[in-house]
Amino acid sequence: PDNILLNSSFELLRDGWMWRGGVKFVPLQNAFHGSYGIRMENGGTLFSDFLPLSLRNDYELVARVRAVGSRLARVVLGWGDYVNFRGGTDGASREFEVQPGQWQRVAVTWRPKLTEGQVAPDKPFHAEFGCRSGQIEIDGVEAKAVGGDAM
């Protein structure tokens, strides 16, 4: 299955992404894919544009991450339907400890839930990546359907 995230190796810098806090789109030494990636400080969060996800599929969100410097760092990745002022009702996330140096693959798999009164076969969600401690680099992100009724 194909990656549904646009600009997943950040070669187009900010296209397809929103962020808050300490997030920088920068050239990376030994990038996982291409030349650019994300450098993120503690408290920084990166969000994809909204993606229409089928309520009949499981989705896997993958990132290649590494800690910057010589200390461990913590990264969280997940799915959410949060919209400012409206809030959010569904999503999933998982936190990982990452080592400095080599790229590490981290992933979370999840299926969107049908909300009360919903009749549409899909719902908009965004992918989320955040730094919970230290400083991290992110590159080569993927989101794809990995199973479910519609596969």
mmCIF file of C-alpha atoms in Angstrom, residues 3-130:
data_model
loop_
_atom_site.group_PDB
_atom_site.id
_atom_site.type_symbol
_atom_site.label_atom_id
_atom_site.label_comp_id
_atom_site.label_asym_id
_atom_site.label_seq_id
_atom_site.Cartn_x
_atom_site.Cartn_y
_atom_site.Cartn_z
ATOM 1 C CA ASN A 3 2.157 6.230 1.687
ATOM 2 C CA ILE A 4 -0.726 8.700 2.111
ATOM 3 C CA LEU A 5 1.429 11.447 3.661
ATOM 4 C CA LEU A 6 2.494 14.218 1.324
ATOM 5 C CA ASN A 7 6.118 15.401 1.496
ATOM 6 C CA SER A 8 7.047 12.487 3.763
ATOM 7 C CA SER A 9 10.797 13.119 3.573
ATOM 8 C CA PHE A 10 10.434 16.910 3.967
ATOM 9 C CA GLU A 11 12.239 17.698 0.703
ATOM 10 C CA LEU A 12 9.541 20.334 0.026
ATOM 11 C CA LEU A 13 10.164 21.724 3.525
ATOM 12 C CA ARG A 14 6.858 22.920 5.075
ATOM 13 C CA ASP A 15 4.417 21.758 2.342
ATOM 14 C CA GLY A 16 1.715 19.540 3.854
ATOM 15 C CA TRP A 17 2.720 20.191 7.476
ATOM 16 C CA MET A 18 1.647 22.335 10.436
ATOM 17 C CA TRP A 19 3.603 22.682 13.684
ATOM 18 C CA ARG A 20 3.949 24.396 17.031
ATOM 19 C CA GLY A 21 6.890 24.861 19.347
ATOM 20 C CA GLY A 22 10.501 24.020 18.498
ATOM 21 C CA VAL A 23 10.187 22.460 15.021
ATOM 22 C CA LYS A 24 12.692 23.255 12.246
ATOM 23 C CA PHE A 25 12.791 21.998 8.652
ATOM 24 C CA VAL A 26 16.537 21.624 8.021
ATOM 25 C CA PRO A 27 19.153 19.823 5.911
ATOM 26 C CA LEU A 28 20.247 16.721 7.834
ATOM 27 C CA GLN A 29 23.649 15.083 7.838
ATOM 28 C CA ASN A 30 23.061 11.448 6.813
ATOM 29 C CA ALA A 31 19.324 11.974 6.274
ATOM 30 C CA PHE A 32 17.263 8.786 6.142
ATOM 31 C CA HIS A 33 15.818 9.795 2.755
ATOM 32 C CA GLY A 34 16.829 12.751 0.603
ATOM 33 C CA SER A 35 18.590 15.728 2.188
ATOM 34 C CA TYR A 36 16.059 17.338 4.532
ATOM 35 C CA GLY A 37 14.245 16.409 7.707
ATOM 36 C CA ILE A 38 12.857 17.758 10.958
ATOM 37 C CA ARG A 39 14.827 18.834 14.010
ATOM 38 C CA MET A 40 12.524 19.056 17.020
ATOM 39 C CA GLU A 41 13.050 20.256 20.592
ATOM 40 C CA ASN A 42 11.199 19.201 23.734
ATOM 41 C CA GLY A 43 7.585 20.381 23.423
ATOM 42 C CA GLY A 44 7.637 20.659 19.623
ATOM 43 C CA THR A 45 4.795 19.009 17.677
ATOM 44 C CA LEU A 46 4.385 18.378 13.957
ATOM 45 C CA PHE A 47 0.986 17.684 12.323
ATOM 46 C CA SER A 48 0.164 16.475 8.817
ATOM 47 C CA ASP A 49 -2.671 18.007 6.826
ATOM 48 C CA PHE A 50 -5.964 16.235 7.492
ATOM 49 C CA LEU A 51 -6.275 12.868 5.741
ATOM 50 C CA PRO A 52 -9.604 11.104 5.062
ATOM 51 C CA LEU A 53 -9.199 7.723 6.761
ATOM 52 C CA SER A 54 -11.613 4.871 6.146
ATOM 53 C CA LEU A 55 -13.366 3.585 9.240
ATOM 54 C CA ARG A 56 -12.928 0.060 7.836
ATOM 55 C CA ASN A 57 -9.109 0.045 7.748
ATOM 56 C CA ASP A 58 -6.243 -0.206 10.200
ATOM 57 C CA TYR A 59 -3.497 2.385 9.651
ATOM 58 C CA GLU A 60 0.181 2.256 10.474
ATOM 59 C CA LEU A 61 2.112 5.451 11.146
ATOM 60 C CA VAL A 62 5.903 5.093 10.892
ATOM 61 C CA ALA A 63 8.763 7.526 11.515
ATOM 62 C CA ARG A 64 12.529 7.216 11.416
ATOM 63 C CA VAL A 65 13.911 9.087 14.421
ATOM 64 C CA ARG A 66 17.165 9.629 16.262
ATOM 65 C CA ALA A 67 18.208 11.634 19.288
ATOM 66 C CA VAL A 68 20.532 14.602 18.730
ATOM 67 C CA GLY A 69 23.700 14.890 20.801
ATOM 68 C CA SER A 70 24.725 12.234 23.312
ATOM 69 C CA ARG A 71 21.533 11.916 25.382
ATOM 70 C CA LEU A 72 18.435 9.765 24.999
ATOM 71 C CA ALA A 73 15.249 11.495 23.872
ATOM 72 C CA ARG A 74 11.538 10.659 23.875
ATOM 73 C CA VAL A 75 9.271 10.887 20.845
ATOM 74 C CA VAL A 76 5.528 10.375 20.562
ATOM 75 C CA LEU A 77 3.640 9.599 17.378
ATOM 76 C CA GLY A 78 -0.016 9.045 16.742
ATOM 77 C CA TRP A 79 -3.274 9.916 15.006
ATOM 78 C CA GLY A 80 -5.780 12.556 16.053
ATOM 79 C CA ASP A 81 -8.911 14.389 14.926
ATOM 80 C CA TYR A 82 -8.352 17.461 17.111
ATOM 81 C CA VAL A 83 -9.457 20.784 15.602
ATOM 82 C CA ASN A 84 -8.912 24.082 17.434
ATOM 83 C CA PHE A 85 -11.948 25.236 19.402
ATOM 84 C CA ARG A 86 -13.866 22.029 18.643
ATOM 85 C CA GLY A 87 -11.607 19.570 20.388
ATOM 86 C CA GLY A 88 -11.074 15.964 19.412
ATOM 87 C CA THR A 89 -12.865 12.704 20.001
ATOM 88 C CA ASP A 90 -10.648 9.965 18.578
ATOM 89 C CA GLY A 91 -7.018 9.045 18.138
ATOM 90 C CA ALA A 92 -4.149 6.944 19.399
ATOM 91 C CA SER A 93 -0.534 7.607 20.306
ATOM 92 C CA ARG A 94 2.548 5.825 21.571
ATOM 93 C CA GLU A 95 5.744 7.125 23.161
ATOM 94 C CA PHE A 96 9.245 5.791 22.442
ATOM 95 C CA GLU A 97 12.722 6.298 23.879
ATOM 96 C CA VAL A 98 15.271 6.892 21.108
ATOM 97 C CA GLN A 99 19.055 6.654 21.040
ATOM 98 C CA PRO A 100 21.460 9.143 19.492
ATOM 99 C CA GLY A 101 23.201 8.301 16.238
ATOM 100 C CA GLN A 102 21.466 5.685 14.094
ATOM 101 C CA TRP A 103 17.964 6.024 12.658
ATOM 102 C CA GLN A 104 15.371 3.974 14.535
ATOM 103 C CA ARG A 105 12.004 2.911 13.135
ATOM 104 C CA VAL A 106 9.054 3.625 15.440
ATOM 105 C CA ALA A 107 5.420 2.865 14.580
ATOM 106 C CA VAL A 108 1.867 2.855 15.888
ATOM 107 C CA THR A 109 -1.084 0.970 14.336
ATOM 108 C CA TRP A 110 -4.695 2.023 14.892
ATOM 109 C CA ARG A 111 -8.238 1.953 13.456
ATOM 110 C CA PRO A 112 -10.511 5.038 13.552
ATOM 111 C CA LYS A 113 -13.737 4.629 15.497
ATOM 112 C CA LEU A 114 -17.225 5.357 14.249
ATOM 113 C CA THR A 115 -18.663 8.221 16.288
ATOM 114 C CA GLU A 116 -22.309 8.389 17.336
ATOM 115 C CA GLY A 117 -24.558 9.577 14.510
ATOM 116 C CA GLN A 118 -21.818 9.292 11.860
ATOM 117 C CA VAL A 119 -22.883 7.828 8.526
ATOM 118 C CA ALA A 120 -19.895 8.775 6.334
ATOM 119 C CA PRO A 121 -17.471 5.901 5.518
ATOM 120 C CA ASP A 122 -14.429 8.036 6.375
ATOM 121 C CA LYS A 123 -13.335 10.758 8.772
ATOM 122 C CA PRO A 124 -10.522 13.363 8.671
ATOM 123 C CA PHE A 125 -7.493 12.721 10.895
ATOM 124 C CA HIS A 126 -3.946 14.016 11.015
ATOM 125 C CA ALA A 127 -0.685 12.305 11.833
ATOM 126 C CA GLU A 128 1.151 13.754 14.856
ATOM 127 C CA PHE A 129 4.823 13.634 15.844
ATOM 128 C CA GLY A 130 6.131 15.203 19.061
#
